[in-house]
Amino acid sequence: MSKNVLFSGDKNVLKYLSVLMNSVIENVTDDVVFHILYLKNDKDSVSIIESLSKKFKIFGYGVDVELVKPLSNVAGNTWPSSAFFPLFAAQILPDSLDSVLVLDCDTLVVKNIDNLFNIKIDDKMVLATSSWIKGPAENYKPRKINYDFNSGVYIINLKKWRDQNINLNFWMSMQSKLKAKKLTLFDQDLLNEAFSSSETKYINKSYNVNPSKYDFAKIGRI
């Protein structure tokens, strides 16, 4: 059975995506299908995806920036609109997909991740690791307890998102809650505000590690 992996980005990050895609291919036993969300009508992004499709199995989805503008405008210009695209994956991706692994475009897979795809998500909304960030950056997290998860690597339960009608109105309500708490309003913040510990299935931190910011001695084995 094919493994489905989702990326989102503009031309500035998509042009480096082949490195990450190769690392996925090399560390997954089954076939991999890549899904890429990009800015609609961006010719440079289309050209990059067409070039990548000569080597990888890819489905590209041009997303209208208007879909996420209510969220990105409030978050500010420091965060690209494409960062919010995965929040609408349940609307954009085919209904035939029940789940998808989301990877930030600046990640790299260095070890076999077959087990990651085999973990049952059950009735949870997402499957993710608790945040690996340490040090001063902790002050900027929406929560300071262990159910804050990192969105660099996570699996979306697409079927449940559709059933629960996770849409723009839903995300705007999460953004309002964050604003009231005077917290940051980026995609990871929205995900954490939306899905409490009871709605998230947590996995070993070794699936999502920033080597420069984490003490490897404290990471358990997969």
PDB file of C-alpha atoms in Angstrom:
ATOM      1  CA  MET A   1       0.000   0.000   0.000  1.00  0.00           C
ATOM      2  CA  SER A   2       1.319   3.445  -0.923  1.00  0.00           C
ATOM      3  CA  LYS A   3       2.341   5.897   1.787  1.00  0.00           C
ATOM      4  CA  ASN A   4       0.977   9.423   1.419  1.00  0.00           C
ATOM      5  CA  VAL A   5       3.107  12.429   2.341  1.00  0.00           C
ATOM      6  CA  LEU A   6       2.062  16.090   2.232  1.00  0.00           C
ATOM      7  CA  PHE A   7       4.221  19.183   1.705  1.00  0.00           C
ATOM      8  CA  SER A   8       3.225  22.814   1.474  1.00  0.00           C
ATOM      9  CA  GLY A   9       5.258  25.771   0.325  1.00  0.00           C
ATOM     10  CA  ASP A  10       6.060  28.459  -2.201  1.00  0.00           C
ATOM     11  CA  LYS A  11       8.779  28.485  -4.843  1.00  0.00           C
ATOM     12  CA  ASN A  12      11.386  29.549  -2.291  1.00  0.00           C
ATOM     13  CA  VAL A  13      11.184  26.213  -0.461  1.00  0.00           C
ATOM     14  CA  LEU A  14       9.840  23.903  -3.156  1.00  0.00           C
ATOM     15  CA  LYS A  15      13.024  24.269  -5.177  1.00  0.00           C
ATOM     16  CA  TYR A  16      14.892  22.355  -2.455  1.00  0.00           C
ATOM     17  CA  LEU A  17      12.217  19.707  -1.956  1.00  0.00           C
ATOM     18  CA  SER A  18      13.921  16.947  -3.935  1.00  0.00           C
ATOM     19  CA  VAL A  19      16.415  16.452  -1.085  1.00  0.00           C
ATOM     20  CA  LEU A  20      13.632  15.750   1.398  1.00  0.00           C
ATOM     21  CA  MET A  21      11.702  13.598  -1.076  1.00  0.00           C
ATOM     22  CA  ASN A  22      14.747  11.458  -1.751  1.00  0.00           C
ATOM     23  CA  SER A  23      15.265  11.006   1.976  1.00  0.00           C
ATOM     24  CA  VAL A  24      11.665   9.800   2.329  1.00  0.00           C
ATOM     25  CA  ILE A  25      11.964   7.359  -0.565  1.00  0.00           C
ATOM     26  CA  GLU A  26      15.173   5.937   0.872  1.00  0.00           C
ATOM     27  CA  ASN A  27      13.563   5.324   4.261  1.00  0.00           C
ATOM     28  CA  VAL A  28      10.171   3.877   3.322  1.00  0.00           C
ATOM     29  CA  THR A  29       9.718   0.316   2.101  1.00  0.00           C
ATOM     30  CA  ASP A  30       6.493   0.812   0.127  1.00  0.00           C
ATOM     31  CA  ASP A  31       5.715   3.195  -2.704  1.00  0.00           C
ATOM     32  CA  VAL A  32       5.334   6.833  -1.715  1.00  0.00           C
ATOM     33  CA  VAL A  33       2.838   9.300  -3.139  1.00  0.00           C
ATOM     34  CA  PHE A  34       3.689  12.949  -2.560  1.00  0.00           C
ATOM     35  CA  HIS A  35       1.028  15.647  -2.346  1.00  0.00           C
ATOM     36  CA  ILE A  36       2.186  19.246  -2.725  1.00  0.00           C
ATOM     37  CA  LEU A  37       0.132  22.318  -1.829  1.00  0.00           C
ATOM     38  CA  TYR A  38       1.328  25.450  -3.582  1.00  0.00           C
ATOM     39  CA  LEU A  39       0.130  28.933  -4.450  1.00  0.00           C
ATOM     40  CA  LYS A  40      -2.404  28.798  -7.264  1.00  0.00           C
ATOM     41  CA  ASN A  41      -1.228  30.345 -10.544  1.00  0.00           C
ATOM     42  CA  ASP A  42       2.386  30.517  -9.354  1.00  0.00           C
ATOM     43  CA  LYS A  43       4.174  29.520 -12.556  1.00  0.00           C
ATOM     44  CA  ASP A  44       7.495  28.984 -10.808  1.00  0.00           C
ATOM     45  CA  SER A  45       5.953  26.512  -8.362  1.00  0.00           C
ATOM     46  CA  VAL A  46       4.186  24.691 -11.191  1.00  0.00           C
ATOM     47  CA  SER A  47       7.466  24.425 -13.095  1.00  0.00           C
ATOM     48  CA  ILE A  48       9.256  23.020 -10.037  1.00  0.00           C
ATOM     49  CA  ILE A  49       6.517  20.439  -9.436  1.00  0.00           C
ATOM     50  CA  GLU A  50       6.500  19.397 -13.080  1.00  0.00           C
ATOM     51  CA  SER A  51      10.245  18.853 -12.904  1.00  0.00           C
ATOM     52  CA  LEU A  52       9.946  16.831  -9.679  1.00  0.00           C
ATOM     53  CA  SER A  53       7.168  14.710 -11.189  1.00  0.00           C
ATOM     54  CA  LYS A  54       9.678  13.260 -13.658  1.00  0.00           C
ATOM     55  CA  LYS A  55      11.301  11.448 -10.750  1.00  0.00           C
ATOM     56  CA  PHE A  56       8.606  11.152  -8.078  1.00  0.00           C
ATOM     57  CA  LYS A  57       4.907  10.292  -7.977  1.00  0.00           C
ATOM     58  CA  ILE A  58       3.333  13.659  -7.234  1.00  0.00           C
ATOM     59  CA  PHE A  59      -0.077  15.259  -7.078  1.00  0.00           C
ATOM     60  CA  GLY A  60      -0.007  19.052  -7.004  1.00  0.00           C
ATOM     61  CA  TYR A  61      -2.827  21.225  -5.690  1.00  0.00           C
ATOM     62  CA  GLY A  62      -2.910  24.917  -6.507  1.00  0.00           C
ATOM     63  CA  VAL A  63      -4.473  26.646  -3.496  1.00  0.00           C
ATOM     64  CA  ASP A  64      -6.150  30.039  -3.775  1.00  0.00           C
ATOM     65  CA  VAL A  65      -4.470  32.369  -1.291  1.00  0.00           C
ATOM     66  CA  GLU A  66      -7.912  33.790  -0.486  1.00  0.00           C
ATOM     67  CA  LEU A  67      -8.687  30.551   1.332  1.00  0.00           C
ATOM     68  CA  VAL A  68      -6.163  31.302   4.072  1.00  0.00           C
ATOM     69  CA  LYS A  69      -6.007  35.106   3.898  1.00  0.00           C
ATOM     70  CA  PRO A  70      -8.243  35.615   6.969  1.00  0.00           C
ATOM     71  CA  LEU A  71      -5.699  33.606   8.965  1.00  0.00           C
ATOM     72  CA  SER A  72      -2.443  34.784   7.382  1.00  0.00           C
ATOM     73  CA  ASN A  73      -3.405  38.466   7.485  1.00  0.00           C
ATOM     74  CA  VAL A  74      -3.957  38.332  11.228  1.00  0.00           C
ATOM     75  CA  ALA A  75      -0.785  36.313  11.809  1.00  0.00           C
ATOM     76  CA  GLY A  76       1.279  38.949  10.003  1.00  0.00           C
ATOM     77  CA  ASN A  77       3.632  39.120   7.038  1.00  0.00           C
ATOM     78  CA  THR A  78       6.420  37.213   8.755  1.00  0.00           C
ATOM     79  CA  TRP A  79       4.713  33.878   8.015  1.00  0.00           C
ATOM     80  CA  PRO A  80       4.051  32.650   4.450  1.00  0.00           C
ATOM     81  CA  SER A  81       0.462  31.974   3.427  1.00  0.00           C
ATOM     82  CA  SER A  82       1.415  28.461   2.336  1.00  0.00           C
ATOM     83  CA  ALA A  83       2.169  27.547   5.959  1.00  0.00           C
ATOM     84  CA  PHE A  84      -1.582  27.550   6.578  1.00  0.00           C
ATOM     85  CA  PHE A  85      -2.499  25.344   3.605  1.00  0.00           C
ATOM     86  CA  PRO A  86      -2.229  22.012   5.498  1.00  0.00           C
ATOM     87  CA  LEU A  87      -4.965  23.224   7.837  1.00  0.00           C
ATOM     88  CA  PHE A  88      -7.303  22.713   4.875  1.00  0.00           C
ATOM     89  CA  ALA A  89      -5.913  19.360   3.782  1.00  0.00           C
ATOM     90  CA  ALA A  90      -9.210  17.602   4.477  1.00  0.00           C
ATOM     91  CA  GLN A  91     -10.921  19.913   1.977  1.00  0.00           C
ATOM     92  CA  ILE A  92      -8.182  19.848  -0.636  1.00  0.00           C
ATOM     93  CA  LEU A  93      -6.988  16.238  -0.756  1.00  0.00           C
ATOM     94  CA  PRO A  94      -9.110  13.446  -2.305  1.00  0.00           C
ATOM     95  CA  ASP A  95     -11.807  11.927  -0.098  1.00  0.00           C
ATOM     96  CA  SER A  96     -10.222   8.542  -0.784  1.00  0.00           C
ATOM     97  CA  LEU A  97      -7.370   9.462   1.588  1.00  0.00           C
ATOM     98  CA  ASP A  98      -8.112   8.786   5.251  1.00  0.00           C
ATOM     99  CA  SER A  99      -4.816  10.133   6.591  1.00  0.00           C
ATOM    100  CA  VAL A 100      -1.633  11.829   5.454  1.00  0.00           C
ATOM    101  CA  LEU A 101       1.825  12.484   6.898  1.00  0.00           C
ATOM    102  CA  VAL A 102       2.683  16.196   6.886  1.00  0.00           C
ATOM    103  CA  LEU A 103       6.358  17.153   6.734  1.00  0.00           C
ATOM    104  CA  ASP A 104       7.858  20.628   6.848  1.00  0.00           C
ATOM    105  CA  CYS A 105       9.906  21.285   3.735  1.00  0.00           C
ATOM    106  CA  ASP A 106      13.035  21.838   5.837  1.00  0.00           C
ATOM    107  CA  THR A 107      12.976  18.401   7.435  1.00  0.00           C
ATOM    108  CA  LEU A 108      15.106  15.419   6.506  1.00  0.00           C
ATOM    109  CA  VAL A 109      14.377  11.728   7.040  1.00  0.00           C
ATOM    110  CA  VAL A 110      17.476   9.902   8.241  1.00  0.00           C
ATOM    111  CA  LYS A 111      16.045   6.572   9.398  1.00  0.00           C
ATOM    112  CA  ASN A 112      13.395   4.102   8.246  1.00  0.00           C
ATOM    113  CA  ILE A 113       9.915   5.427   9.075  1.00  0.00           C
ATOM    114  CA  ASP A 114       7.756   2.446   8.116  1.00  0.00           C
ATOM    115  CA  ASN A 115       6.688   2.194  11.765  1.00  0.00           C
ATOM    116  CA  LEU A 116       5.430   5.765  11.711  1.00  0.00           C
ATOM    117  CA  PHE A 117       2.890   4.903   9.023  1.00  0.00           C
ATOM    118  CA  ASN A 118       1.893   1.753  10.893  1.00  0.00           C
ATOM    119  CA  ILE A 119       0.951   3.508  14.133  1.00  0.00           C
ATOM    120  CA  LYS A 120      -2.830   3.480  14.462  1.00  0.00           C
ATOM    121  CA  ILE A 121      -4.243   6.967  14.819  1.00  0.00           C
ATOM    122  CA  ASP A 122      -7.477   5.513  16.260  1.00  0.00           C
ATOM    123  CA  ASP A 123     -10.098   8.233  16.705  1.00  0.00           C
ATOM    124  CA  LYS A 124      -7.590  11.040  17.343  1.00  0.00           C
ATOM    125  CA  MET A 125      -7.483  14.173  15.211  1.00  0.00           C
ATOM    126  CA  VAL A 126      -3.695  14.172  14.822  1.00  0.00           C
ATOM    127  CA  LEU A 127      -0.686  12.000  15.583  1.00  0.00           C
ATOM    128  CA  ALA A 128       2.409  13.952  16.607  1.00  0.00           C
ATOM    129  CA  THR A 129       5.382  14.317  18.946  1.00  0.00           C
ATOM    130  CA  SER A 130       5.449  16.655  21.906  1.00  0.00           C
ATOM    131  CA  SER A 131       7.427  19.790  21.203  1.00  0.00           C
ATOM    132  CA  TRP A 132      11.198  19.221  20.970  1.00  0.00           C
ATOM    133  CA  ILE A 133      12.060  22.917  21.350  1.00  0.00           C
ATOM    134  CA  LYS A 134      14.154  23.817  24.392  1.00  0.00           C
ATOM    135  CA  GLY A 135      15.533  27.006  25.856  1.00  0.00           C
ATOM    136  CA  PRO A 136      14.245  30.587  25.359  1.00  0.00           C
ATOM    137  CA  ALA A 137      11.862  29.537  22.586  1.00  0.00           C
ATOM    138  CA  GLU A 138       9.742  27.787  25.226  1.00  0.00           C
ATOM    139  CA  ASN A 139       8.440  31.211  26.210  1.00  0.00           C
ATOM    140  CA  TYR A 140       6.676  31.559  22.868  1.00  0.00           C
ATOM    141  CA  LYS A 141       4.747  28.304  22.956  1.00  0.00           C
ATOM    142  CA  PRO A 142       0.971  28.570  23.477  1.00  0.00           C
ATOM    143  CA  ARG A 143       1.199  25.986  26.244  1.00  0.00           C
ATOM    144  CA  LYS A 144       3.975  25.149  28.667  1.00  0.00           C
ATOM    145  CA  ILE A 145       2.855  21.624  29.455  1.00  0.00           C
ATOM    146  CA  ASN A 146       3.641  18.353  27.763  1.00  0.00           C
ATOM    147  CA  TYR A 147       0.712  18.179  25.358  1.00  0.00           C
ATOM    148  CA  ASP A 148       2.055  20.996  23.178  1.00  0.00           C
ATOM    149  CA  PHE A 149       3.033  19.266  19.929  1.00  0.00           C
ATOM    150  CA  ASN A 150       5.298  20.232  17.081  1.00  0.00           C
ATOM    151  CA  SER A 151       3.860  20.544  13.562  1.00  0.00           C
ATOM    152  CA  GLY A 152       7.067  19.823  11.677  1.00  0.00           C
ATOM    153  CA  VAL A 153       6.078  16.155  11.525  1.00  0.00           C
ATOM    154  CA  TYR A 154       2.507  15.026  12.142  1.00  0.00           C
ATOM    155  CA  ILE A 155      -0.250  12.868  10.699  1.00  0.00           C
ATOM    156  CA  ILE A 156      -3.708  14.252   9.985  1.00  0.00           C
ATOM    157  CA  ASN A 157      -6.760  12.072  10.438  1.00  0.00           C
ATOM    158  CA  LEU A 158      -8.396  13.373   7.255  1.00  0.00           C
ATOM    159  CA  LYS A 159     -11.512  11.283   7.687  1.00  0.00           C
ATOM    160  CA  LYS A 160     -12.203  12.675  11.140  1.00  0.00           C
ATOM    161  CA  TRP A 161     -11.401  16.242  10.068  1.00  0.00           C
ATOM    162  CA  ARG A 162     -14.040  15.875   7.365  1.00  0.00           C
ATOM    163  CA  ASP A 163     -16.524  14.357   9.778  1.00  0.00           C
ATOM    164  CA  GLN A 164     -15.913  17.211  12.243  1.00  0.00           C
ATOM    165  CA  ASN A 165     -16.095  19.848   9.488  1.00  0.00           C
ATOM    166  CA  ILE A 166     -12.688  21.389  10.178  1.00  0.00           C
ATOM    167  CA  ASN A 167     -12.916  24.493   7.980  1.00  0.00           C
ATOM    168  CA  LEU A 168     -12.080  28.203   7.871  1.00  0.00           C
ATOM    169  CA  ASN A 169     -14.693  29.134  10.473  1.00  0.00           C
ATOM    170  CA  PHE A 170     -13.241  26.549  12.818  1.00  0.00           C
ATOM    171  CA  TRP A 171      -9.696  27.883  12.438  1.00  0.00           C
ATOM    172  CA  MET A 172     -10.827  31.489  12.798  1.00  0.00           C
ATOM    173  CA  SER A 173     -12.474  30.601  16.102  1.00  0.00           C
ATOM    174  CA  MET A 174      -9.161  29.082  17.255  1.00  0.00           C
ATOM    175  CA  GLN A 175      -7.352  32.250  16.181  1.00  0.00           C
ATOM    176  CA  SER A 176      -9.767  34.369  18.216  1.00  0.00           C
ATOM    177  CA  LYS A 177      -9.019  32.286  21.293  1.00  0.00           C
ATOM    178  CA  LEU A 178      -5.282  32.730  20.767  1.00  0.00           C
ATOM    179  CA  LYS A 179      -5.660  36.489  20.322  1.00  0.00           C
ATOM    180  CA  ALA A 180      -7.596  36.687  23.572  1.00  0.00           C
ATOM    181  CA  LYS A 181      -4.688  34.942  25.294  1.00  0.00           C
ATOM    182  CA  LYS A 182      -2.211  37.280  23.549  1.00  0.00           C
ATOM    183  CA  LEU A 183      -0.383  34.356  21.974  1.00  0.00           C
ATOM    184  CA  THR A 184       1.171  33.881  18.547  1.00  0.00           C
ATOM    185  CA  LEU A 185      -1.177  32.966  15.709  1.00  0.00           C
ATOM    186  CA  PHE A 186       0.784  30.692  13.389  1.00  0.00           C
ATOM    187  CA  ASP A 187      -0.248  27.280  12.104  1.00  0.00           C
ATOM    188  CA  GLN A 188       1.349  25.333  14.947  1.00  0.00           C
ATOM    189  CA  ASP A 189      -0.379  27.561  17.485  1.00  0.00           C
ATOM    190  CA  LEU A 190      -3.735  26.997  15.817  1.00  0.00           C
ATOM    191  CA  LEU A 191      -3.259  23.226  15.758  1.00  0.00           C
ATOM    192  CA  ASN A 192      -2.359  23.146  19.431  1.00  0.00           C
ATOM    193  CA  GLU A 193      -5.261  25.354  20.410  1.00  0.00           C
ATOM    194  CA  ALA A 194      -7.637  23.172  18.403  1.00  0.00           C
ATOM    195  CA  PHE A 195      -6.552  19.720  19.464  1.00  0.00           C
ATOM    196  CA  SER A 196      -6.085  19.085  23.150  1.00  0.00           C
ATOM    197  CA  SER A 197      -4.184  16.156  24.611  1.00  0.00           C
ATOM    198  CA  SER A 198      -7.316  14.024  24.431  1.00  0.00           C
ATOM    199  CA  GLU A 199      -7.527  14.597  20.659  1.00  0.00           C
ATOM    200  CA  THR A 200      -3.848  14.027  19.891  1.00  0.00           C
ATOM    201  CA  LYS A 201      -1.987  10.732  19.827  1.00  0.00           C
ATOM    202  CA  TYR A 202       1.588  11.249  20.962  1.00  0.00           C
ATOM    203  CA  ILE A 203       4.508   9.288  19.595  1.00  0.00           C
ATOM    204  CA  ASN A 204       8.194   9.017  20.406  1.00  0.00           C
ATOM    205  CA  LYS A 205      10.096  12.315  20.091  1.00  0.00           C
ATOM    206  CA  SER A 206      12.729  10.612  17.977  1.00  0.00           C
ATOM    207  CA  TYR A 207      10.394  10.999  14.988  1.00  0.00           C
ATOM    208  CA  ASN A 208      10.809  14.779  15.100  1.00  0.00           C
ATOM    209  CA  VAL A 209      14.143  16.087  16.310  1.00  0.00           C
ATOM    210  CA  ASN A 210      16.120  19.277  15.790  1.00  0.00           C
ATOM    211  CA  PRO A 211      19.720  18.171  16.439  1.00  0.00           C
ATOM    212  CA  SER A 212      20.853  21.695  17.244  1.00  0.00           C
ATOM    213  CA  LYS A 213      18.266  22.182  19.975  1.00  0.00           C
ATOM    214  CA  TYR A 214      17.797  18.847  21.643  1.00  0.00           C
ATOM    215  CA  ASP A 215      19.864  16.690  23.977  1.00  0.00           C
ATOM    216  CA  PHE A 216      20.010  13.325  22.232  1.00  0.00           C
ATOM    217  CA  ALA A 217      20.611  11.618  25.543  1.00  0.00           C
ATOM    218  CA  LYS A 218      16.997  12.378  26.450  1.00  0.00           C
ATOM    219  CA  ILE A 219      15.456  10.901  23.299  1.00  0.00           C
ATOM    220  CA  GLY A 220      14.150   7.374  23.563  1.00  0.00           C
ATOM    221  CA  ARG A 221      14.635   4.861  20.796  1.00  0.00           C
ATOM    222  CA  ILE A 222      11.927   4.249  18.216  1.00  0.00           C
TER     223      ILE A 222
END
